[in-house]
mmCIF file of C-alpha atoms in Angstrom:
data_model
loop_
_atom_site.group_PDB
_atom_site.id
_atom_site.type_symbol
_atom_site.label_atom_id
_atom_site.label_comp_id
_atom_site.label_asym_id
_atom_site.label_seq_id
_atom_site.Cartn_x
_atom_site.Cartn_y
_atom_site.Cartn_z
ATOM 1 C CA UNK A 1 -18.027 -20.759 10.245
ATOM 2 C CA UNK A 2 -15.062 -22.683 8.924
ATOM 3 C CA UNK A 3 -12.801 -20.806 11.335
ATOM 4 C CA UNK A 4 -14.660 -22.056 14.536
ATOM 5 C CA UNK A 5 -15.085 -25.459 12.857
ATOM 6 C CA UNK A 6 -11.137 -25.640 12.541
ATOM 7 C CA UNK A 7 -10.906 -24.182 16.354
ATOM 8 C CA UNK A 8 -13.227 -26.563 17.977
ATOM 9 C CA UNK A 9 -13.474 -29.587 16.063
ATOM 10 C CA UNK A 10 -10.766 -30.175 13.444
ATOM 11 C CA UNK A 11 -7.387 -28.248 14.284
ATOM 12 C CA UNK A 12 -7.782 -27.192 17.836
ATOM 13 C CA UNK A 13 -8.424 -30.582 19.558
ATOM 14 C CA UNK A 14 -5.393 -31.906 17.789
ATOM 15 C CA UNK A 15 -3.112 -29.262 18.599
ATOM 16 C CA UNK A 16 -4.104 -29.643 22.285
ATOM 17 C CA UNK A 17 -3.393 -33.312 21.966
ATOM 18 C CA UNK A 18 0.165 -32.793 20.222
ATOM 19 C CA UNK A 19 1.561 -29.971 22.053
ATOM 20 C CA UNK A 20 -0.333 -29.987 25.409
ATOM 21 C CA UNK A 21 -0.056 -26.074 25.645
ATOM 22 C CA UNK A 22 -0.306 -24.383 28.740
ATOM 23 C CA UNK A 23 -1.679 -21.021 28.834
ATOM 24 C CA UNK A 24 -0.506 -18.388 31.399
ATOM 25 C CA UNK A 25 -2.194 -14.715 31.767
ATOM 26 C CA UNK A 26 -5.230 -15.484 29.720
ATOM 27 C CA UNK A 27 -7.363 -12.984 31.967
ATOM 28 C CA UNK A 28 -4.949 -10.208 30.394
ATOM 29 C CA UNK A 29 -6.542 -10.538 26.822
ATOM 30 C CA UNK A 30 -9.740 -8.095 26.699
ATOM 31 C CA UNK A 31 -13.096 -10.145 26.626
ATOM 32 C CA UNK A 32 -14.423 -7.460 24.162
ATOM 33 C CA UNK A 33 -13.240 -4.508 22.124
ATOM 34 C CA UNK A 34 -10.417 -3.910 19.915
ATOM 35 C CA UNK A 35 -6.854 -4.749 21.008
ATOM 36 C CA UNK A 36 -3.578 -5.870 19.580
ATOM 37 C CA UNK A 37 -1.814 -9.117 20.534
ATOM 38 C CA UNK A 38 1.789 -8.811 19.686
ATOM 39 C CA UNK A 39 3.887 -11.684 20.177
ATOM 40 C CA UNK A 40 7.349 -13.410 19.323
ATOM 41 C CA UNK A 41 7.558 -15.506 16.273
ATOM 42 C CA UNK A 42 9.516 -18.779 16.690
ATOM 43 C CA UNK A 43 7.560 -21.469 14.508
ATOM 44 C CA UNK A 44 5.054 -21.813 11.559
ATOM 45 C CA UNK A 45 2.823 -23.522 14.421
ATOM 46 C CA UNK A 46 2.419 -20.139 16.254
ATOM 47 C CA UNK A 47 0.041 -19.132 13.432
ATOM 48 C CA UNK A 48 -2.311 -21.686 14.804
ATOM 49 C CA UNK A 49 -1.609 -22.455 18.345
ATOM 50 C CA UNK A 50 -2.547 -18.932 20.022
ATOM 51 C CA UNK A 51 -5.775 -18.843 17.808
ATOM 52 C CA UNK A 52 -6.722 -22.219 19.156
ATOM 53 C CA UNK A 53 -6.233 -21.442 22.894
ATOM 54 C CA UNK A 54 -7.819 -18.165 22.622
ATOM 55 C CA UNK A 55 -11.629 -17.516 23.667
ATOM 56 C CA UNK A 56 -11.919 -14.985 21.147
ATOM 57 C CA UNK A 57 -11.321 -14.922 17.429
ATOM 58 C CA UNK A 58 -8.015 -13.285 16.417
ATOM 59 C CA UNK A 59 -7.062 -12.072 13.018
ATOM 60 C CA UNK A 60 -3.261 -12.274 12.062
ATOM 61 C CA UNK A 61 -1.487 -10.332 9.309
ATOM 62 C CA UNK A 62 0.470 -12.930 7.115
ATOM 63 C CA UNK A 63 2.864 -12.963 4.278
ATOM 64 C CA UNK A 64 1.071 -12.839 1.024
ATOM 65 C CA UNK A 65 3.351 -15.757 -0.242
ATOM 66 C CA UNK A 66 0.955 -18.163 1.865
ATOM 67 C CA UNK A 67 -1.950 -16.951 -0.504
ATOM 68 C CA UNK A 68 -0.269 -17.145 -3.702
ATOM 69 C CA UNK A 69 1.161 -20.792 -4.174
ATOM 70 C CA UNK A 70 0.489 -22.160 -7.738
ATOM 71 C CA UNK A 71 -1.884 -25.334 -8.455
ATOM 72 C CA UNK A 72 -4.187 -27.184 -6.021
ATOM 73 C CA UNK A 73 -2.023 -27.178 -3.148
ATOM 74 C CA UNK A 74 -1.482 -23.315 -3.535
ATOM 75 C CA UNK A 75 -5.434 -22.897 -3.397
ATOM 76 C CA UNK A 76 -5.996 -25.324 -0.701
ATOM 77 C CA UNK A 77 -3.220 -23.244 1.451
ATOM 78 C CA UNK A 78 -4.758 -20.045 0.737
ATOM 79 C CA UNK A 79 -8.180 -21.245 1.638
ATOM 80 C CA UNK A 80 -6.978 -22.796 4.733
ATOM 81 C CA UNK A 81 -5.125 -19.575 6.063
ATOM 82 C CA UNK A 82 -8.099 -17.511 4.927
ATOM 83 C CA UNK A 83 -10.449 -19.885 6.901
ATOM 84 C CA UNK A 84 -7.987 -19.592 9.985
ATOM 85 C CA UNK A 85 -8.309 -15.826 10.274
ATOM 86 C CA UNK A 86 -5.474 -14.744 8.355
ATOM 87 C CA UNK A 87 -4.919 -11.778 6.168
ATOM 88 C CA UNK A 88 -2.649 -11.958 3.226
ATOM 89 C CA UNK A 89 -0.125 -8.707 3.378
ATOM 90 C CA UNK A 90 2.478 -8.230 0.557
ATOM 91 C CA UNK A 91 5.818 -7.469 2.396
ATOM 92 C CA UNK A 92 7.578 -6.487 -0.695
ATOM 93 C CA UNK A 93 7.847 -3.004 -1.992
ATOM 94 C CA UNK A 94 8.211 0.386 -0.302
ATOM 95 C CA UNK A 95 4.546 0.396 0.330
ATOM 96 C CA UNK A 96 4.214 -2.944 2.269
ATOM 97 C CA UNK A 97 4.436 -1.505 5.729
ATOM 98 C CA UNK A 98 1.687 0.931 4.854
ATOM 99 C CA UNK A 99 -0.662 -1.891 3.412
ATOM 100 C CA UNK A 100 -0.126 -3.771 6.755
ATOM 101 C CA UNK A 101 -1.193 -0.948 8.721
ATOM 102 C CA UNK A 102 -4.389 -0.345 6.694
ATOM 103 C CA UNK A 103 -5.446 -4.025 6.990
ATOM 104 C CA UNK A 104 -4.539 -4.023 10.694
ATOM 105 C CA UNK A 105 -6.472 -0.884 11.339
ATOM 106 C CA UNK A 106 -9.421 -2.503 9.313
ATOM 107 C CA UNK A 107 -9.569 -5.340 11.904
ATOM 108 C CA UNK A 108 -9.401 -2.900 14.986
ATOM 109 C CA UNK A 109 -12.014 -0.797 13.529
ATOM 110 C CA UNK A 110 -14.587 -3.773 13.723
ATOM 111 C CA UNK A 111 -13.696 -4.257 17.392
ATOM 112 C CA UNK A 112 -11.498 -7.315 16.858
ATOM 113 C CA UNK A 113 -8.351 -8.736 18.102
ATOM 114 C CA UNK A 114 -5.609 -8.194 15.644
ATOM 115 C CA UNK A 115 -2.500 -10.661 16.098
ATOM 116 C CA UNK A 116 0.895 -9.346 14.965
ATOM 117 C CA UNK A 117 4.598 -10.253 15.171
ATOM 118 C CA UNK A 118 6.256 -7.011 15.437
ATOM 119 C CA UNK A 119 9.658 -8.882 14.414
ATOM 120 C CA UNK A 120 8.164 -8.884 10.824
ATOM 121 C CA UNK A 121 9.498 -12.670 10.179
ATOM 122 C CA UNK A 122 10.240 -15.905 12.041
ATOM 123 C CA UNK A 123 13.252 -15.958 14.297
ATOM 124 C CA UNK A 124 15.783 -18.456 12.576
ATOM 125 C CA UNK A 125 17.766 -19.129 15.441
ATOM 126 C CA UNK A 126 15.266 -18.753 18.586
ATOM 127 C CA UNK A 127 16.307 -15.432 19.604
ATOM 128 C CA UNK A 128 14.144 -12.204 19.755
ATOM 129 C CA UNK A 129 14.813 -9.627 17.316
ATOM 130 C CA UNK A 130 14.343 -6.006 17.026
ATOM 131 C CA UNK A 131 10.512 -4.767 16.367
ATOM 132 C CA UNK A 132 9.372 -2.794 13.474
ATOM 133 C CA UNK A 133 7.250 0.334 14.299
ATOM 134 C CA UNK A 134 4.075 -0.732 12.495
ATOM 135 C CA UNK A 135 2.592 -2.089 15.832
ATOM 136 C CA UNK A 136 3.041 1.319 17.388
ATOM 137 C CA UNK A 137 1.553 3.274 14.686
ATOM 138 C CA UNK A 138 -1.542 1.102 14.719
ATOM 139 C CA UNK A 139 -1.722 0.950 18.443
ATOM 140 C CA UNK A 140 -1.864 4.874 18.343
ATOM 141 C CA UNK A 141 -3.978 5.530 15.350
ATOM 142 C CA UNK A 142 -6.691 2.959 16.739
ATOM 143 C CA UNK A 143 -6.188 4.027 20.398
ATOM 144 C CA UNK A 144 -6.187 0.321 21.565
ATOM 145 C CA UNK A 145 -3.943 -1.784 24.105
ATOM 146 C CA UNK A 146 -1.498 -3.936 23.272
ATOM 147 C CA UNK A 147 -1.088 -7.211 24.891
ATOM 148 C CA UNK A 148 2.359 -8.683 24.940
ATOM 149 C CA UNK A 149 2.608 -12.585 24.254
ATOM 150 C CA UNK A 150 5.210 -15.085 24.405
ATOM 151 C CA UNK A 151 5.361 -18.336 22.574
ATOM 152 C CA UNK A 152 7.556 -20.674 24.397
ATOM 153 C CA UNK A 153 8.881 -24.235 23.115
ATOM 154 C CA UNK A 154 7.303 -23.675 19.787
ATOM 155 C CA UNK A 155 10.725 -23.313 18.140
ATOM 156 C CA UNK A 156 11.970 -26.718 19.685
ATOM 157 C CA UNK A 157 8.392 -28.113 18.496
ATOM 158 C CA UNK A 158 8.714 -26.986 14.942
ATOM 159 C CA UNK A 159 11.870 -25.037 13.915
ATOM 160 C CA UNK A 160 12.109 -23.516 10.660
ATOM 161 C CA UNK A 161 12.090 -25.972 7.650
ATOM 162 C CA UNK A 162 10.717 -28.874 9.754
ATOM 163 C CA UNK A 163 7.286 -30.012 8.448
ATOM 164 C CA UNK A 164 6.393 -32.542 11.006
ATOM 165 C CA UNK A 165 6.403 -31.095 14.422
ATOM 166 C CA UNK A 166 8.467 -32.593 17.438
ATOM 167 C CA UNK A 167 6.222 -33.587 20.860
ATOM 168 C CA UNK A 168 7.745 -30.604 22.948
ATOM 169 C CA UNK A 169 5.711 -29.036 25.615
ATOM 170 C CA UNK A 170 4.738 -25.510 24.897
ATOM 171 C CA UNK A 171 3.612 -22.385 26.972
ATOM 172 C CA UNK A 172 1.649 -19.400 25.731
ATOM 173 C CA UNK A 173 2.216 -16.521 28.155
ATOM 174 C CA UNK A 174 0.226 -13.192 27.779
ATOM 175 C CA UNK A 175 1.369 -9.997 29.719
ATOM 176 C CA UNK A 176 -0.665 -7.167 31.035
ATOM 177 C CA UNK A 177 -2.102 -4.755 28.388
ATOM 178 C CA UNK A 178 0.052 -2.010 27.678
ATOM 179 C CA UNK A 179 -1.619 1.567 27.381
ATOM 180 C CA UNK A 180 -0.047 4.277 25.203
ATOM 181 C CA UNK A 181 -2.886 6.627 25.145
ATOM 182 C CA UNK A 182 -0.433 9.215 26.834
ATOM 183 C CA UNK A 183 0.954 9.204 23.224
ATOM 184 C CA UNK A 184 -2.271 9.946 21.506
ATOM 185 C CA UNK A 185 -1.859 12.035 18.200
ATOM 186 C CA UNK A 186 2.028 11.317 18.143
ATOM 187 C CA UNK A 187 1.909 8.693 15.730
ATOM 188 C CA UNK A 188 4.129 10.612 13.162
ATOM 189 C CA UNK A 189 6.918 11.087 15.818
ATOM 190 C CA UNK A 190 9.654 8.470 14.923
ATOM 191 C CA UNK A 191 11.089 8.758 18.243
ATOM 192 C CA UNK A 192 7.965 8.148 19.896
ATOM 193 C CA UNK A 193 7.030 5.090 17.607
ATOM 194 C CA UNK A 194 10.532 3.657 18.456
ATOM 195 C CA UNK A 195 10.148 3.896 22.132
ATOM 196 C CA UNK A 196 6.508 2.315 22.083
ATOM 197 C CA UNK A 197 8.069 -0.428 20.050
ATOM 198 C CA UNK A 198 11.043 -0.968 22.171
ATOM 199 C CA UNK A 199 8.511 -1.121 25.292
ATOM 200 C CA UNK A 200 6.457 -3.928 23.571
ATOM 201 C CA UNK A 201 9.588 -5.704 22.442
ATOM 202 C CA UNK A 202 10.939 -5.695 26.145
ATOM 203 C CA UNK A 203 7.400 -6.913 27.600
ATOM 204 C CA UNK A 204 7.784 -9.751 25.236
ATOM 205 C CA UNK A 205 11.358 -10.459 25.974
ATOM 206 C CA UNK A 206 10.433 -10.249 29.936
ATOM 207 C CA UNK A 207 7.780 -12.915 29.304
ATOM 208 C CA UNK A 208 9.819 -15.147 26.823
ATOM 209 C CA UNK A 209 13.099 -14.811 28.541
ATOM 210 C CA UNK A 210 14.827 -15.266 25.051
ATOM 211 C CA UNK A 211 18.152 -13.748 24.232
ATOM 212 C CA UNK A 212 17.683 -10.300 22.448
ATOM 213 C CA UNK A 213 19.133 -9.014 19.285
ATOM 214 C CA UNK A 214 18.867 -5.107 18.656
ATOM 215 C CA UNK A 215 18.974 -5.732 14.906
ATOM 216 C CA UNK A 216 16.025 -6.656 12.435
ATOM 217 C CA UNK A 217 15.636 -10.560 11.708
ATOM 218 C CA UNK A 218 15.457 -9.974 8.149
ATOM 219 C CA UNK A 219 18.740 -8.137 7.784
ATOM 220 C CA UNK A 220 20.480 -10.939 9.793
ATOM 221 C CA UNK A 221 19.044 -13.526 7.870
ATOM 222 C CA UNK A 222 20.017 -11.804 4.744
ATOM 223 C CA UNK A 223 23.564 -11.521 5.914
ATOM 224 C CA UNK A 224 23.909 -15.134 7.040
ATOM 225 C CA UNK A 225 22.463 -16.316 3.572
ATOM 226 C CA UNK A 226 24.982 -14.003 1.741
ATOM 227 C CA UNK A 227 27.893 -15.456 4.037
ATOM 228 C CA UNK A 228 26.918 -19.068 3.293
ATOM 229 C CA UNK A 229 26.620 -18.284 -0.567
ATOM 230 C CA UNK A 230 30.069 -16.844 -0.442
ATOM 231 C CA UNK A 231 31.431 -19.941 1.404
ATOM 232 C CA UNK A 232 29.835 -22.382 -1.009
ATOM 233 C CA UNK A 233 30.778 -20.232 -4.211
ATOM 234 C CA UNK A 234 33.833 -18.158 -3.111
ATOM 235 C CA UNK A 235 34.664 -15.421 -5.534
ATOM 236 C CA UNK A 236 37.980 -15.945 -7.506
ATOM 237 C CA UNK A 237 40.805 -13.656 -6.589
ATOM 238 C CA UNK A 238 41.273 -10.855 -8.831
ATOM 239 C CA UNK A 239 44.523 -11.134 -10.840
#
């Protein structure tokens, strides 16, 4: 109930007023039945803009840190994310990917829409990064179509680290559903999973027209953070 209160009364009208989003290709999102909506991830506001504009309810897999904050603020944040249709997924540890797949398949098994960001994390520089294969595993195991989606303008509206969004036009663009039924039963083939994921990412790229980087965003972020730390605290030369 609170999900629809947020969507139609509290948050949805505010998002429409602030961002004035333009929706393209909404007819490509199935009106019923399970499907995956796979999109780029440029901004914290992505979590709320797409659900507010879709006619159907969509459930996203979100990082567990949004649900485990301390104190009253942490509890309120967790309540808000759950009410907005987010499912916490622990991204740490070797079993993180399997946990995400399990949760995603649970949503699809109920005939619902599942939202996922194949990059695995927000883009820190506005570019599109290599997708992780979990989206392909879920598409094959559940036998569902994948609808590519591009969020355009949300990086400029609310880049990483910015709390109060800028007033900036936003476009939400949905592409035609991708059918991978020809690969049924091949979810354990690494080459197939990579090919499916790359096809999904290419569809997102065609919609978003971002610059593409054939590396994982989390790896690039970690490298840049290490370089920044090294510049700030350079190692003493060995004597």
